[in-house]
Coordinates of C-alpha atoms in Angstrom, one line a residue:
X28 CA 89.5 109.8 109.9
X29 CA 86.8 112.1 108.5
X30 CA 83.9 111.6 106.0
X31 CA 80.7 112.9 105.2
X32 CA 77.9 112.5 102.8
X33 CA 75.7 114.8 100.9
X34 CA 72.8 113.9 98.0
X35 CA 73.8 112.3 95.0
X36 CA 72.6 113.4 91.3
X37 CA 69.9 110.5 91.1
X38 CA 67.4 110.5 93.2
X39 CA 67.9 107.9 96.5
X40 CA 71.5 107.9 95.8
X41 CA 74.7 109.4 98.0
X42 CA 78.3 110.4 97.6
X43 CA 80.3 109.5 100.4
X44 CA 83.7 111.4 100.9
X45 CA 86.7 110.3 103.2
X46 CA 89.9 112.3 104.3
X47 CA 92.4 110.0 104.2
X48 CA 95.7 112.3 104.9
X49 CA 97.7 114.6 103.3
X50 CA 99.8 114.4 100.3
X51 CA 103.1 114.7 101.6
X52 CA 104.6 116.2 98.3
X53 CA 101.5 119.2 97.8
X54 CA 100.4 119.6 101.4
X55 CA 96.8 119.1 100.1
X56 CA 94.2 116.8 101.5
X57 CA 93.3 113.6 100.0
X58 CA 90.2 113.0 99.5
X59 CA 87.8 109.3 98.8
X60 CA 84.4 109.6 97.2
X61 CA 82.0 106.7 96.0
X62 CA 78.6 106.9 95.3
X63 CA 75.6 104.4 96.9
X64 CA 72.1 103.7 96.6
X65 CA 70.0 103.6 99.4
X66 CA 68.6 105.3 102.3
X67 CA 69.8 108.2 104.1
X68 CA 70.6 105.9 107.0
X69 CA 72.2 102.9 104.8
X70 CA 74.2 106.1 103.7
X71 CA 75.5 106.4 107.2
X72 CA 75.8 103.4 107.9
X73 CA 78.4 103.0 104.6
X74 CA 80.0 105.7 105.4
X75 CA 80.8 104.7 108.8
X76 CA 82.2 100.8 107.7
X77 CA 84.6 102.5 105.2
X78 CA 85.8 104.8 108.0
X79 CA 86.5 101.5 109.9
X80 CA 88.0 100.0 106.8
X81 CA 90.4 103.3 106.6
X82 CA 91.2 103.1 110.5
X83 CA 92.5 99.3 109.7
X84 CA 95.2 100.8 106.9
X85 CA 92.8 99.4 103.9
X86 CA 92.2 102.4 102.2
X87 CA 94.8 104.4 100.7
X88 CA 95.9 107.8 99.8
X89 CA 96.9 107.4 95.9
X90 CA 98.2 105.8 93.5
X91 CA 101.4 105.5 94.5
X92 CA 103.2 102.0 93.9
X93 CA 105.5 99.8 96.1
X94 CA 108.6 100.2 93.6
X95 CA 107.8 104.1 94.2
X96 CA 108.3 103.6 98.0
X97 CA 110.8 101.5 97.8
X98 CA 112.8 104.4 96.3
X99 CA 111.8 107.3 98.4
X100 CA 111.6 105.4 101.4
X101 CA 115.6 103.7 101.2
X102 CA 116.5 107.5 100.5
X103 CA 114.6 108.3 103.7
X104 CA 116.6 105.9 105.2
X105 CA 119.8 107.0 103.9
X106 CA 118.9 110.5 104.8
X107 CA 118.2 109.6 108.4
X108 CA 121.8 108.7 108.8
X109 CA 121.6 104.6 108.4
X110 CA 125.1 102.8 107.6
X111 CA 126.0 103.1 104.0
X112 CA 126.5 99.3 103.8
X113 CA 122.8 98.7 105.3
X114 CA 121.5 100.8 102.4
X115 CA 123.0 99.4 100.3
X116 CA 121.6 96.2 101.3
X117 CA 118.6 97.7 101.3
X118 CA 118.8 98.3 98.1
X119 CA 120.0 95.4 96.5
X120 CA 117.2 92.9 98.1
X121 CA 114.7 95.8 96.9
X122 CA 115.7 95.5 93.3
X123 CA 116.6 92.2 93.3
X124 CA 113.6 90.3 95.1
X125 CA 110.9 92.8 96.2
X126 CA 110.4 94.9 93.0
X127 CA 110.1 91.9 90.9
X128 CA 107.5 90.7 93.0
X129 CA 105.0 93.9 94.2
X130 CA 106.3 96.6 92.6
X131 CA 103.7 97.6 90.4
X132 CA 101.5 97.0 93.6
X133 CA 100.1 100.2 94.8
X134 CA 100.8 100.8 98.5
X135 CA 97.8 100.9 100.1
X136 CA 96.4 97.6 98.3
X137 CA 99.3 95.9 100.0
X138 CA 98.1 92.9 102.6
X139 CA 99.7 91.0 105.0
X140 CA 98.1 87.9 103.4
X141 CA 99.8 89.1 100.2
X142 CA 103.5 89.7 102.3
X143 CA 102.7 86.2 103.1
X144 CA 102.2 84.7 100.2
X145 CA 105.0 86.4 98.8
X146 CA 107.5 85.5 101.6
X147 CA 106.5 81.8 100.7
X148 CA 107.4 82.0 97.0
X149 CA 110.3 83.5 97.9
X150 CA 111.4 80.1 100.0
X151 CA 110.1 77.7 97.4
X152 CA 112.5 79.6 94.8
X153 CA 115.2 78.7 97.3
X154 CA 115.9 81.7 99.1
X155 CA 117.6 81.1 102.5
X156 CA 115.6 82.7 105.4
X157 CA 117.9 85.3 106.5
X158 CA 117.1 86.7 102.8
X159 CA 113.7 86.5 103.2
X160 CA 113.9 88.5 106.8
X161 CA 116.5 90.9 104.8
X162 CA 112.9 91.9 102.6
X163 CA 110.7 91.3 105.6
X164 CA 113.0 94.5 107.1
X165 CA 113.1 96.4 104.2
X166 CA 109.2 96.6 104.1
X167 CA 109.1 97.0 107.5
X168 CA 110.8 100.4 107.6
X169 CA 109.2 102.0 103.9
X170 CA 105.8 101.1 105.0
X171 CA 106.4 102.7 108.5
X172 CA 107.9 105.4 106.3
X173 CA 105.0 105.5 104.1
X174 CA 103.0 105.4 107.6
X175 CA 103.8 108.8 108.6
X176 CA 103.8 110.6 105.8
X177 CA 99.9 109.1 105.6
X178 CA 100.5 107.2 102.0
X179 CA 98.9 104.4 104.2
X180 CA 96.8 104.7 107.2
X181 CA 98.0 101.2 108.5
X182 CA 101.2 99.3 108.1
X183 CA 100.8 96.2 106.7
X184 CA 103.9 94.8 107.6
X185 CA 104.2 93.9 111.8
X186 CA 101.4 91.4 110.5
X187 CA 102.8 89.7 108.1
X188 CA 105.2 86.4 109.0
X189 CA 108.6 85.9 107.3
X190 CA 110.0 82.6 108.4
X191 CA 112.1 81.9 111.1
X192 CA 115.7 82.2 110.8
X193 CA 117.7 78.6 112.2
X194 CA 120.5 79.5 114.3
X195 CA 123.8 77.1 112.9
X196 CA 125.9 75.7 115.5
X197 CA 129.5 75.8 113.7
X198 CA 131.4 72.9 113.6
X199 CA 135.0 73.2 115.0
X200 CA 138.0 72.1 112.8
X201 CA 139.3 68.7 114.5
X202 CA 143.2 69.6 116.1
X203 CA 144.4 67.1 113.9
X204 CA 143.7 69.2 110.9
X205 CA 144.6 72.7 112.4
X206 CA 148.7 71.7 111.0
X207 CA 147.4 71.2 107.4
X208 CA 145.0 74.1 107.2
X209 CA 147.7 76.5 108.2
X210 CA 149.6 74.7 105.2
X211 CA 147.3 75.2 102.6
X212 CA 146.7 78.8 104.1
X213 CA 150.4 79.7 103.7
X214 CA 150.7 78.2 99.9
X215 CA 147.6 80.2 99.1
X216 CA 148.4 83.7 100.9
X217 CA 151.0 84.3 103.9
X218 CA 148.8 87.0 105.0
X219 CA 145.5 84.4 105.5
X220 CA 147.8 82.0 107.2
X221 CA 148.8 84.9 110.3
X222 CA 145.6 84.8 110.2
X223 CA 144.8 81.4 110.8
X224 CA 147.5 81.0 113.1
X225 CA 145.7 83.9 115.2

């Protein structure tokens, strides 16, 4: 990540400018600026935090939003060959619970506290975990997307925690009730009842 600094139009003020990628779309260079009072040496020493801050993925490259990436990164997906019924999938927890949600967020404002908090409301609405992961995966792969084309310089998403998915132990039907299920299975469809009997 590279920045630099030059005199600003008041006197003991700077402009700071940071390269923070490419835009994927125009090839061009993106560019940061912001302007600070000071020294020449509190100049550097600004310049140098947001240059951290852009190494940690917390400053952006636009003003792209998440119901943008959500889009071009599920058609990434698609084009990289992934099972129809996954996107698909994809899809439908994208409209259906992320959008809602962060949308309108841009990208690179994006937390894992927010992912967090957002995963949470998601539960008290009474969402079943494997739902919740469902969104936790679809995030995962647009923002890695979103990664490498340099719309973000960090992920935010390998920090954020969905909750745990409970593994069910089924319950077996008792033998005693394996005669009457076939039953009902056969008055309903034949076909269902092979099946049972399989």
């Amino acid at each position: 990540m590279r920045g630099s600094k030059r005199r600003g139009r008041r006197t003991g003020s700077w402009e700071l400018r940071l390269e923070v990628g490419f835009d994927p779309l125009t090839g061009r260079r993106i560019q940061r600026s912001r302007t600070i009072e000071g020294t020449a040496k509190e100049a550097d020493a600004a310049l140098a935090e947001w240059i951290t801050e852009a190494n940690r993925g917390h400053v952006g490259t636009g003003s792209r939003t998440v119901a943008q990436l959500l889009t071009e990164g599920i058609d990434q997906a698609a084009s990289e060959g992934l099972e129809r019924s996954t996107i698909q999938g994809y899809r439908r927890v994208a409209r259906c619970q992320i959008e809602p949600a962060l949308g309108k967020r841009k990208v690179h404002a994006v937390t894992a506290e927010e992912l967090d908090r957002f995963y949470r409301a998601l539960a008290a609405q009474g969402y079943a975990a494997g739902t919740i992961k469902q969104c936790h995966a679809v995030l995962r792969r647009v923002f890695r997307t979103a990664e490498r084309w340099g719309w973000v310089s960090r992920s935010p998403v390998p920090q954020a925690r969905p909750p745990m998915v409970k593994s069910i132990d089924p319950i077996p039907v008792p033998v005693v009730m394996i005669p009457r299920l076939i039953e009902c299975a056969r008055e309903t469809d034949p076909i269902l009842a092979m099946i049972v009997v399989m």
